[in-house]
PDB file of C-alpha atoms in Angstrom:
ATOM      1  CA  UNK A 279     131.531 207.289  65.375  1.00 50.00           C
ATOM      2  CA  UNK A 280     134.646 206.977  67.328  1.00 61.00           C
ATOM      3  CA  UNK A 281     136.865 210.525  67.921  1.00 59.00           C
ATOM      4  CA  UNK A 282     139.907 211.320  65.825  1.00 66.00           C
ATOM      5  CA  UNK A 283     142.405 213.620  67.570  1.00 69.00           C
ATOM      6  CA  UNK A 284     145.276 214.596  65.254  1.00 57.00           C
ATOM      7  CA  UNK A 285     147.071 218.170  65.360  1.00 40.00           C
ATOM      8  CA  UNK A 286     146.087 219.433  62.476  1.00 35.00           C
ATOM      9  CA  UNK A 287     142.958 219.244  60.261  1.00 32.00           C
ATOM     10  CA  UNK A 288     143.107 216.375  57.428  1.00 33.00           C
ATOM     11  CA  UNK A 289     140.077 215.839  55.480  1.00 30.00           C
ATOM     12  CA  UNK A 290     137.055 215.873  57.636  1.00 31.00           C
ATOM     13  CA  UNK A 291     138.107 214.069  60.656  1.00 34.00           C
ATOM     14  CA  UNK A 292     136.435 214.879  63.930  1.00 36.00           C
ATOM     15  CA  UNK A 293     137.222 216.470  67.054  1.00 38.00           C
ATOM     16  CA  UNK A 294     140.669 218.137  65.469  1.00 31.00           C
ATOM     17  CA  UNK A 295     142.896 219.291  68.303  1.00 37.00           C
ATOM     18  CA  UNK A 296     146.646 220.900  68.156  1.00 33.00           C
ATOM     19  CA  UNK A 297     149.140 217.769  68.867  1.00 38.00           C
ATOM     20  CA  UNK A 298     151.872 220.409  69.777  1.00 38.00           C
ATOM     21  CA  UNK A 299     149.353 222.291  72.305  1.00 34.00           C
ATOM     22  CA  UNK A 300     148.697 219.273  73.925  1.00 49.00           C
ATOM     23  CA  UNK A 301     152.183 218.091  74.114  1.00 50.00           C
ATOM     24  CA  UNK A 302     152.448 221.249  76.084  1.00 47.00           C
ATOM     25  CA  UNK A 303     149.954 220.850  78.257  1.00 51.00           C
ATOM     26  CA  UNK A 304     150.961 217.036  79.270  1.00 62.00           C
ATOM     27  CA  UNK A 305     154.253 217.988  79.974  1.00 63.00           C
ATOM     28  CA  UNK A 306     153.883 217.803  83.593  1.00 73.00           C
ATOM     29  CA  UNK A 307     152.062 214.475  83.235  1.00 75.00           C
ATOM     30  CA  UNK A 308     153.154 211.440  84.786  1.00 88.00           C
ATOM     31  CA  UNK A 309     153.434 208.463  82.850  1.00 93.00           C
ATOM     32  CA  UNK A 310     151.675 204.766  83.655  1.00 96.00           C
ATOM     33  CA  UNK A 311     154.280 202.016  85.047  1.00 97.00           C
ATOM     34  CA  UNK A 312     154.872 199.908  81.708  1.00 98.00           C
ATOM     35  CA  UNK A 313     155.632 195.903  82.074  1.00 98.00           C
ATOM     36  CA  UNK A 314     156.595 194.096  79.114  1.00 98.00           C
ATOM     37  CA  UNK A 315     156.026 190.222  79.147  1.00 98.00           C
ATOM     38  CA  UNK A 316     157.721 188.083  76.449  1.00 96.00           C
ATOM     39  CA  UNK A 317     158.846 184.517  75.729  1.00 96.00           C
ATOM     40  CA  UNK A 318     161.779 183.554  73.869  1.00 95.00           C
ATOM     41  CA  UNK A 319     163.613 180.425  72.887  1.00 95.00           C
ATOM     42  CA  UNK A 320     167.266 179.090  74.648  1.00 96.00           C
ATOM     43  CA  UNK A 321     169.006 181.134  72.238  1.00 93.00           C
ATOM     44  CA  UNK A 322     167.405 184.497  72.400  1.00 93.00           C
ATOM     45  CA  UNK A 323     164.553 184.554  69.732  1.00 92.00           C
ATOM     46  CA  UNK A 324     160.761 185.445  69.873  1.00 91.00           C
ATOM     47  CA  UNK A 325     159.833 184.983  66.840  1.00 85.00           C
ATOM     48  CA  UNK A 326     161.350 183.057  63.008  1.00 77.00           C
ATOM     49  CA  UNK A 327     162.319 185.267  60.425  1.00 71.00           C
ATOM     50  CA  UNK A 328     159.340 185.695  58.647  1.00 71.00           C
ATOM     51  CA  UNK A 329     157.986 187.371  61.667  1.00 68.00           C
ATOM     52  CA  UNK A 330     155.130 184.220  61.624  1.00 67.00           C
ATOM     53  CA  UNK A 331     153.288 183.533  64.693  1.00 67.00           C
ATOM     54  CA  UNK A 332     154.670 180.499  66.475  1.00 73.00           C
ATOM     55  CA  UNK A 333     153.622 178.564  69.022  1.00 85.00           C
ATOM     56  CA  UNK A 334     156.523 177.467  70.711  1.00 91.00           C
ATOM     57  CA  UNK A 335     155.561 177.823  74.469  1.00 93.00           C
ATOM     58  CA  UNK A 336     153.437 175.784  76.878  1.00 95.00           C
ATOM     59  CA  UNK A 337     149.847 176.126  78.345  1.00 95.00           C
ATOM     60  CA  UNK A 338     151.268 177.502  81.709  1.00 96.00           C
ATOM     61  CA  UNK A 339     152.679 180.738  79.600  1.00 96.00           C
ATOM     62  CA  UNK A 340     149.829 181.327  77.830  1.00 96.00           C
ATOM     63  CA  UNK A 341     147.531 181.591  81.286  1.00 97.00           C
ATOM     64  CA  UNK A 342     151.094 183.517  82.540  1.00 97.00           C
ATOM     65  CA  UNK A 343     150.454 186.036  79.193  1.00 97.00           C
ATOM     66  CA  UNK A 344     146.899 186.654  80.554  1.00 97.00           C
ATOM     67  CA  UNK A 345     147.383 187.113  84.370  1.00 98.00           C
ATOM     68  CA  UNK A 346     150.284 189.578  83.225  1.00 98.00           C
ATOM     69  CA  UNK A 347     147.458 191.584  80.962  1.00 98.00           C
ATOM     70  CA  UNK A 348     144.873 191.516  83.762  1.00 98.00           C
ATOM     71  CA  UNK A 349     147.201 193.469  85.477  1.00 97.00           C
ATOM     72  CA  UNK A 350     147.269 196.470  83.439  1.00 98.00           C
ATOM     73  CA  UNK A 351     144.921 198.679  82.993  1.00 98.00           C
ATOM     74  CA  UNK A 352     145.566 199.028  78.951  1.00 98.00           C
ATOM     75  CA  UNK A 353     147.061 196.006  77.179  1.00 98.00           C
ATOM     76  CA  UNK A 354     149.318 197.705  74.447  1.00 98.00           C
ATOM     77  CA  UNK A 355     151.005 195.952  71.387  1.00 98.00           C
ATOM     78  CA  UNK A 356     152.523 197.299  68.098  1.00 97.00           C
ATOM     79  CA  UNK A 357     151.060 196.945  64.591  1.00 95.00           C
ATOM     80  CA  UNK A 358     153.455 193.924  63.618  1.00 92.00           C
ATOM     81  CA  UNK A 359     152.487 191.741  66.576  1.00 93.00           C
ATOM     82  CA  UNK A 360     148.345 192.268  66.253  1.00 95.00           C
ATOM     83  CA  UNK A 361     148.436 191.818  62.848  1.00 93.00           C
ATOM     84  CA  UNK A 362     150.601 188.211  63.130  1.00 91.00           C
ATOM     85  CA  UNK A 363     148.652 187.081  65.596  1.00 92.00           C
ATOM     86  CA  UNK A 364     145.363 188.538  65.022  1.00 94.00           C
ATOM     87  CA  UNK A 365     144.073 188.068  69.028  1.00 94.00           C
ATOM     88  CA  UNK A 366     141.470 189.904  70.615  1.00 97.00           C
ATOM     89  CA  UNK A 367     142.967 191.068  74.005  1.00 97.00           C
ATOM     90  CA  UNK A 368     140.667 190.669  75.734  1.00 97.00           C
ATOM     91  CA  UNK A 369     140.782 188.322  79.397  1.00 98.00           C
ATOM     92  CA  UNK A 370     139.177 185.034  79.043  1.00 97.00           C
ATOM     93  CA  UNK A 371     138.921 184.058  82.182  1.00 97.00           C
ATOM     94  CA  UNK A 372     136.026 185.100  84.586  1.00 98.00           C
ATOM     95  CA  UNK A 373     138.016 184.687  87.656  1.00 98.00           C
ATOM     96  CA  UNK A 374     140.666 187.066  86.750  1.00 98.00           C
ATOM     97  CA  UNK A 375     138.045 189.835  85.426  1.00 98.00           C
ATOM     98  CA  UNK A 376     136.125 189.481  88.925  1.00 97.00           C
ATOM     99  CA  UNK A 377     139.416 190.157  90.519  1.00 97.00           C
ATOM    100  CA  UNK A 378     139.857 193.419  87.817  1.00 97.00           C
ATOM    101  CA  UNK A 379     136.452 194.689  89.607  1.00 97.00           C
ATOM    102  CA  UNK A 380     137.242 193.662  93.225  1.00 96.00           C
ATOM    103  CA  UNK A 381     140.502 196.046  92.613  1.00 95.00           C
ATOM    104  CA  UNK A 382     138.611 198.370  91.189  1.00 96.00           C
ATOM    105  CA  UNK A 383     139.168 198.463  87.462  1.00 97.00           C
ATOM    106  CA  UNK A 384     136.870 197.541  84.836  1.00 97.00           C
ATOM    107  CA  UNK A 385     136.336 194.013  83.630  1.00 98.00           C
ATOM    108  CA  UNK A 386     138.723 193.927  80.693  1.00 98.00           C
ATOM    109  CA  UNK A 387     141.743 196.463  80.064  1.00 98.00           C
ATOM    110  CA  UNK A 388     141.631 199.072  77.287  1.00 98.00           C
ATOM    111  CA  UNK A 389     143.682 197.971  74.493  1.00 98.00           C
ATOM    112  CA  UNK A 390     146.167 199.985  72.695  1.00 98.00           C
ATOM    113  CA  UNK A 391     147.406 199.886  68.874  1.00 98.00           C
ATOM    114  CA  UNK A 392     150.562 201.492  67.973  1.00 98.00           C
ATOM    115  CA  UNK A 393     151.484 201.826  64.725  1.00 97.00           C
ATOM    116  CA  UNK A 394     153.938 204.614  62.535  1.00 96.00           C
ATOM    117  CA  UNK A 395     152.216 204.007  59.044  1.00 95.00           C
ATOM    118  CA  UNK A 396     148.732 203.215  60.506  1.00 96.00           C
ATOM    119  CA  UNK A 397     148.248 200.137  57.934  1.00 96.00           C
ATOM    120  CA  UNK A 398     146.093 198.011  60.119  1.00 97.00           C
ATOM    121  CA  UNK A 399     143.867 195.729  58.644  1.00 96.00           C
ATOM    122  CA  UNK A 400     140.342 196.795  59.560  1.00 96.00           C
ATOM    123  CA  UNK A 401     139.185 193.235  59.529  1.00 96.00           C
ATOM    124  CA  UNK A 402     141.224 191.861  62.395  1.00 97.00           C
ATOM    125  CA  UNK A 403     139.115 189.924  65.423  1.00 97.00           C
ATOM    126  CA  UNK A 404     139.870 192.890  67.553  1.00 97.00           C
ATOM    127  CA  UNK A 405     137.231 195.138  65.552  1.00 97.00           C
ATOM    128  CA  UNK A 406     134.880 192.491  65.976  1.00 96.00           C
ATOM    129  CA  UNK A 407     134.566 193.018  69.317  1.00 96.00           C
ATOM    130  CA  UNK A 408     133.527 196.009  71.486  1.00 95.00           C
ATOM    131  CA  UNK A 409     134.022 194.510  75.403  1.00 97.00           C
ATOM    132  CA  UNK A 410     136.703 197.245  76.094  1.00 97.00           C
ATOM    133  CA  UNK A 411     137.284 200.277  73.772  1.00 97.00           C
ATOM    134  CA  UNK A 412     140.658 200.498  71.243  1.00 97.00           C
ATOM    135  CA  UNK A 413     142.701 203.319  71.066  1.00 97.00           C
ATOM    136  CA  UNK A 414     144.778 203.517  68.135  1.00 97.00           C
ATOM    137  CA  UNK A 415     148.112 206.014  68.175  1.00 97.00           C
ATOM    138  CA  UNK A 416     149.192 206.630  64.645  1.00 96.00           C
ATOM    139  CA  UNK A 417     150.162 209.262  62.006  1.00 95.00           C
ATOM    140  CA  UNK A 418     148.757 211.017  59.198  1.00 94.00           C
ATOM    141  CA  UNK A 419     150.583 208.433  57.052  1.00 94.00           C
ATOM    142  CA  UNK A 420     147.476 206.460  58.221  1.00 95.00           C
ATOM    143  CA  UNK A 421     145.903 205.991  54.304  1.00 95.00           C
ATOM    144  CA  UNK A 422     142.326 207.546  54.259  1.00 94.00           C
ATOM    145  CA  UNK A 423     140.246 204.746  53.912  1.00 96.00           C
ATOM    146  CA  UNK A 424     141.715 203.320  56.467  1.00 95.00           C
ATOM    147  CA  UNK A 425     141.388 206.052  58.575  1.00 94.00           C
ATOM    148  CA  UNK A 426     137.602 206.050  57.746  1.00 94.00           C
ATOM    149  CA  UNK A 427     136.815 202.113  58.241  1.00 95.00           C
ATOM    150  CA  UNK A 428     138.958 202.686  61.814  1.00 95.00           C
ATOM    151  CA  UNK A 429     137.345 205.716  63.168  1.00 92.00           C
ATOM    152  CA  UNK A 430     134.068 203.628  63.394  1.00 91.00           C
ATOM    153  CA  UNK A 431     135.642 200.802  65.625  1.00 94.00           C
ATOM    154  CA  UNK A 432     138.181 202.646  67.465  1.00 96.00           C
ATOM    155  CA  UNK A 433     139.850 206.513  68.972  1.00 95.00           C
ATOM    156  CA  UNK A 434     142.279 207.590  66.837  1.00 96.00           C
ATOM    157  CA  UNK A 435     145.201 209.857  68.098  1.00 95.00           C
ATOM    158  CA  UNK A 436     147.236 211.171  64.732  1.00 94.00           C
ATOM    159  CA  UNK A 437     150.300 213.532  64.116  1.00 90.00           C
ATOM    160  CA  UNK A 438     151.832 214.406  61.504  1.00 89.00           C
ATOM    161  CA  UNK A 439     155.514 213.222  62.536  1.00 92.00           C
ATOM    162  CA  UNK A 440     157.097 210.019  61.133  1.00 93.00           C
ATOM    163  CA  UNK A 441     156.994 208.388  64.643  1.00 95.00           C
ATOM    164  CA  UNK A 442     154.550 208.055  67.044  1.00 96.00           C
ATOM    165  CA  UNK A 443     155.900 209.786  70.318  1.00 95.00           C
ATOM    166  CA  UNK A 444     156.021 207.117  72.921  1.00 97.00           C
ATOM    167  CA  UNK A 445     155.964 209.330  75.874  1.00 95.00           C
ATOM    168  CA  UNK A 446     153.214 211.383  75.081  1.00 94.00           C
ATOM    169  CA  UNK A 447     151.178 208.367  73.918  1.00 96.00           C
ATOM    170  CA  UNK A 448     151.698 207.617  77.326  1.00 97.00           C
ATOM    171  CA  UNK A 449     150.857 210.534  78.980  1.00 95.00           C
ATOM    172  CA  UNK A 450     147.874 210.874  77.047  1.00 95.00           C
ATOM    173  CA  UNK A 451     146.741 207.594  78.209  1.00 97.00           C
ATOM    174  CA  UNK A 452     147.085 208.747  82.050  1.00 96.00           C
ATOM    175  CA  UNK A 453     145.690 212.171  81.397  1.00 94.00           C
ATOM    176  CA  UNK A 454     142.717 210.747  79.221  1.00 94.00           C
ATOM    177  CA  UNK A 455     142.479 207.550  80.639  1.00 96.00           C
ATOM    178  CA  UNK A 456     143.808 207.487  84.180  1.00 96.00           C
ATOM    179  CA  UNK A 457     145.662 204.285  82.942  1.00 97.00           C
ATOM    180  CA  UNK A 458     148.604 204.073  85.973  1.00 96.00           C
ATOM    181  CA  UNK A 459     149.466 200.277  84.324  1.00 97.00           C
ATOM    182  CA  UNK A 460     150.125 199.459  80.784  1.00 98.00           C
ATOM    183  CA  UNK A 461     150.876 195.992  80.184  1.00 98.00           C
ATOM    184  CA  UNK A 462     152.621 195.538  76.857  1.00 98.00           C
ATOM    185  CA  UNK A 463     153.054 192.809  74.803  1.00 97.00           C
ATOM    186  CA  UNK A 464     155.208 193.619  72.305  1.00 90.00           C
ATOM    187  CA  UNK A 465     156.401 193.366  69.470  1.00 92.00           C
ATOM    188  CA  UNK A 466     160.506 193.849  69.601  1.00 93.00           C
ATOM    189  CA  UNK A 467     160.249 196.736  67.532  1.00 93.00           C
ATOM    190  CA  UNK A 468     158.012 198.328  69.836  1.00 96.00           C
ATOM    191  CA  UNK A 469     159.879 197.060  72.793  1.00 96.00           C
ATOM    192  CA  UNK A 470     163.424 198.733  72.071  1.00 95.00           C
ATOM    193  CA  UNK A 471     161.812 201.881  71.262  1.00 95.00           C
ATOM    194  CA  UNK A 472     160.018 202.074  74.717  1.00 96.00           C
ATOM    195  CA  UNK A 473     163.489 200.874  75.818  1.00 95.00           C
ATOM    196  CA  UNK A 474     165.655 203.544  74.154  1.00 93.00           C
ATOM    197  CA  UNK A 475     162.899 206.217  75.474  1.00 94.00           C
ATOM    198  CA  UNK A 476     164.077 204.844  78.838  1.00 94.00           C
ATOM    199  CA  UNK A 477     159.823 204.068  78.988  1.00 96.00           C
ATOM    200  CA  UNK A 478     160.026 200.479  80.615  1.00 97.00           C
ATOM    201  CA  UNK A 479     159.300 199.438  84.058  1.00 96.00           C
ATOM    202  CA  UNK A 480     159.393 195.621  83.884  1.00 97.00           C
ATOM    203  CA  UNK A 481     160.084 192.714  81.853  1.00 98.00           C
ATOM    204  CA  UNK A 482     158.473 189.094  82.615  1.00 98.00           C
ATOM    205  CA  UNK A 483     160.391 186.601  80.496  1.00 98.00           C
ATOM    206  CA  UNK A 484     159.867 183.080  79.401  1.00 97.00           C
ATOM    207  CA  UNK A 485     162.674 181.411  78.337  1.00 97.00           C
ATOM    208  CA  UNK A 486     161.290 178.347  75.860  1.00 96.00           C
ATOM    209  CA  UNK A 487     163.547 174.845  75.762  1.00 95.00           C
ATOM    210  CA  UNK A 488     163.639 175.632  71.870  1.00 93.00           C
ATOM    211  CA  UNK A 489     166.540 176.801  69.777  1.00 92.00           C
ATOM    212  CA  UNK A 490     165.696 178.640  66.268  1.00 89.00           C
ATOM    213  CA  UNK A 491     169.038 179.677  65.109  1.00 88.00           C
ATOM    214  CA  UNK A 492     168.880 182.107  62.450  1.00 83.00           C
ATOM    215  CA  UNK A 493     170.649 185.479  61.812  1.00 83.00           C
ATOM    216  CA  UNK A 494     167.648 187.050  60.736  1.00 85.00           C
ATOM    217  CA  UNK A 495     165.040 185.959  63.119  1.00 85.00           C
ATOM    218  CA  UNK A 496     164.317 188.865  65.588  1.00 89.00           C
ATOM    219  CA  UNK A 497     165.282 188.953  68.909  1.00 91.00           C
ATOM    220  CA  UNK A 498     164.007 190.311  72.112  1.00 91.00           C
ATOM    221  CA  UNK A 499     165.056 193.841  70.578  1.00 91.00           C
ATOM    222  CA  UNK A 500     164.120 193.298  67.175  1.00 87.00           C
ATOM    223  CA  UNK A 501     165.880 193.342  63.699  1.00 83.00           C
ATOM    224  CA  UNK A 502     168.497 196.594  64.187  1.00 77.00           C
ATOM    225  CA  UNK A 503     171.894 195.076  64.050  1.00 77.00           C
ATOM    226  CA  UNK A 504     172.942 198.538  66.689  1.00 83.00           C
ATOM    227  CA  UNK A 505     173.380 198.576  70.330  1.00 86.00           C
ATOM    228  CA  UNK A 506     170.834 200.307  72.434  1.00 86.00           C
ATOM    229  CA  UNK A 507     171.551 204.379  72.698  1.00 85.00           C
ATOM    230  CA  UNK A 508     172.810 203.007  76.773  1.00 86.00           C
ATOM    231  CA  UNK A 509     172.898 199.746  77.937  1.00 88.00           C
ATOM    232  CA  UNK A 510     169.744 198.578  80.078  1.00 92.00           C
ATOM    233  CA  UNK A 511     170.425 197.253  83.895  1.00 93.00           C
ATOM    234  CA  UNK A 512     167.891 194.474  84.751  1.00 95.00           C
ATOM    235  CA  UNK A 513     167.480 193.449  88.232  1.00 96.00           C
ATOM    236  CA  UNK A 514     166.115 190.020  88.516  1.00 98.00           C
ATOM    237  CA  UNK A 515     163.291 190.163  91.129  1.00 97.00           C
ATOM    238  CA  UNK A 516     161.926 186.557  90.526  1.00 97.00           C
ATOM    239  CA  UNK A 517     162.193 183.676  89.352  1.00 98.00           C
ATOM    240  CA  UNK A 518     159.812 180.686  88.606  1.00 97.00           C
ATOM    241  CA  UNK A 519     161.110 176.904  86.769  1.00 97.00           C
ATOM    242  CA  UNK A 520     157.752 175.191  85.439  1.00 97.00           C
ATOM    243  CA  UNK A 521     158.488 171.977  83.473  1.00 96.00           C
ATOM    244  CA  UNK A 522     161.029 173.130  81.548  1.00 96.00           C
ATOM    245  CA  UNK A 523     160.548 176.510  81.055  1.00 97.00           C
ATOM    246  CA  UNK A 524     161.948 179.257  83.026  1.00 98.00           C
ATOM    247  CA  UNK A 525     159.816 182.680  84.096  1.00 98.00           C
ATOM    248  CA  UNK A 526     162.017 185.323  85.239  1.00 98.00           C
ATOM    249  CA  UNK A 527     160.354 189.154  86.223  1.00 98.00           C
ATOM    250  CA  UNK A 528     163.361 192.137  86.082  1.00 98.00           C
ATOM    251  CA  UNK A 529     162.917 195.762  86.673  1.00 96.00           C
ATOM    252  CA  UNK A 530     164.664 197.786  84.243  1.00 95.00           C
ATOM    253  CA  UNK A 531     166.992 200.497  85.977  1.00 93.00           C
ATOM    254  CA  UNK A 532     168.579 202.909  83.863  1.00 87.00           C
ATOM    255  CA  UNK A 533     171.079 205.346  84.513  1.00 77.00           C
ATOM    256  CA  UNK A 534     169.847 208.683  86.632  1.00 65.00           C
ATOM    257  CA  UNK A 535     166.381 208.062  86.367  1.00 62.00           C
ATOM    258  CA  UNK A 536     163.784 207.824  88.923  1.00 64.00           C
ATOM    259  CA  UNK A 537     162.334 204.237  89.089  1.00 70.00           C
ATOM    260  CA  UNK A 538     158.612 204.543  88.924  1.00 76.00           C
ATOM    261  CA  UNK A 539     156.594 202.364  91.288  1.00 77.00           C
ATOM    262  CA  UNK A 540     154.750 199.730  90.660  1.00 78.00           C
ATOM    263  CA  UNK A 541     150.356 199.972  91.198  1.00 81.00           C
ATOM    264  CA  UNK A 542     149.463 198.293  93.880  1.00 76.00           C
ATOM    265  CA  UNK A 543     147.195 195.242  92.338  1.00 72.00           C
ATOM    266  CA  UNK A 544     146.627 193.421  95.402  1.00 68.00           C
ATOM    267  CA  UNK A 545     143.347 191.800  95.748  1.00 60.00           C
ATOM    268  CA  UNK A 546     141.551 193.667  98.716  1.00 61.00           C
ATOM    269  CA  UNK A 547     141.221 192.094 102.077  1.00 54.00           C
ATOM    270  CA  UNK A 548     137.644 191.239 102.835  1.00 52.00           C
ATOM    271  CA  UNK A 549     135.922 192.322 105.466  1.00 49.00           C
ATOM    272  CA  UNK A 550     135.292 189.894 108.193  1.00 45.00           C
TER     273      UNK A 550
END
């Protein structure tokens, strides 16, 4: 049975331990450098309205999605986005996991489910599998059977607020898990709350020659019709055209904050 931390003793859940005392105790905690890779059509959307998974992109951005995950050493994505497109995230190709162990990390990256009202679908292909462990973040608004049918597949960190609180998620992650780089995959909900928690790092951006149109299909920031809390600098770093789609990698500066650096993920040199 997989551990369930939570701050406060619900039913019989294992391994109870005080959310709040913990909080404390991470405060001096650094967090991991997060980089968010999306694609998006011409006219700004990621997604149609019903939230549907669409294929829209080309083969070269789906191989792009996975050398951007085996970066990281946690692959984290919100409930929405792993229960539309129901993926295992794991890295399918050999070549990039031998490169994970030449650099040191394990063969596949821990992956992360966030989620405020913890109704995940204990059925989806990522339970199925067990080549990297799952950490879910949550609250007790998690529904008990659920909780039970996920505790056997996966950790379970639970408070009792309404939100999940990004920052310490992350801190927990590099205090727990040494994770220094979380690559995140969305979705846009997700993303603008790590954004308005001034939580970002990096963006890698597709931009798809497709136009959805559509008032109610979600953009890169979601559904919520306000601006951010502060508007979000991005300074274009590179730049890649590939047929006709366009990658484009920005570092997010905000306003008086120290920029976080990025993990070295070199390949080592071999010896001679």
């Amino acid at each position: 049975m997989k551990s369930v931390v939570q701050n406060k003793n619900v039913g019989r859940a294992s391994a109870p331990r005080s959310y709040l005392s913990r909080r404390r105790r991470r405060s001096h905690v650094q967090i991991p450098f997060v980089a968010v890779t999306f694609a998006m059509t011409v006219d700004g959307k990621v997604t149609t309205k019903n939230y549907a998974s669409v294929d829209f992109t080309s083969r070269e951005d789906k191989a792009h999605l996975i050398r951007q995950r085996a970066l990281g050493d946690a692959v984290l994505v919100g409930h929405g986005t792993i229960e539309n497109d129901n993926v295992r995230l794991g890295i399918p190709r050999e070549d990039l996991r031998k490169e994970r162990i030449a650099r040191g990390q394990s063969p596949y990256p821990i992956r992360v489910i966030v989620s405020n009202k913890g109704r995940i679908n204990p059925r989806l292909k990522i339970f199925q599998t067990d080549f990297a462990p799952i950490i879910i973040f949550s609250t007790t608004r998690m529904p008990r059977q659920t909780r039970e049918q996920l505790q056997e597949k996966a950790t379970l960190y639970l408070n009792q607020a309404r939100r999940v609180d990004l920052r310490w998620m992350l801190q927990e992650l590099r205090y727990d898990y040494k994770v220094k780089y979380v690559a995140c995959e969305g979705g846009p909900a997700l993303f603008r709350s790590l954004l308005e928690q001034r939580l970002v790092d990096q963006l890698s951006l597709t931009i798809a020659p497709f136009l959805f149109g559509g008032k109610n299909a979600p953009t890169l920031t979601g559904m919520n019709f306000d601006f951010l809390p502060h508007s979000v600098r991005c300074s274009l770093k590179k730049m890649k055209v590939v047929g006709d789609e366009c990658f484009l990698t920005y570092r997010i500066l905000y306003r008086s904050s120290r920029v976080r650096q990025l993990p070295d993920r070199r390949m080592p040199l071999r010896k001679p």
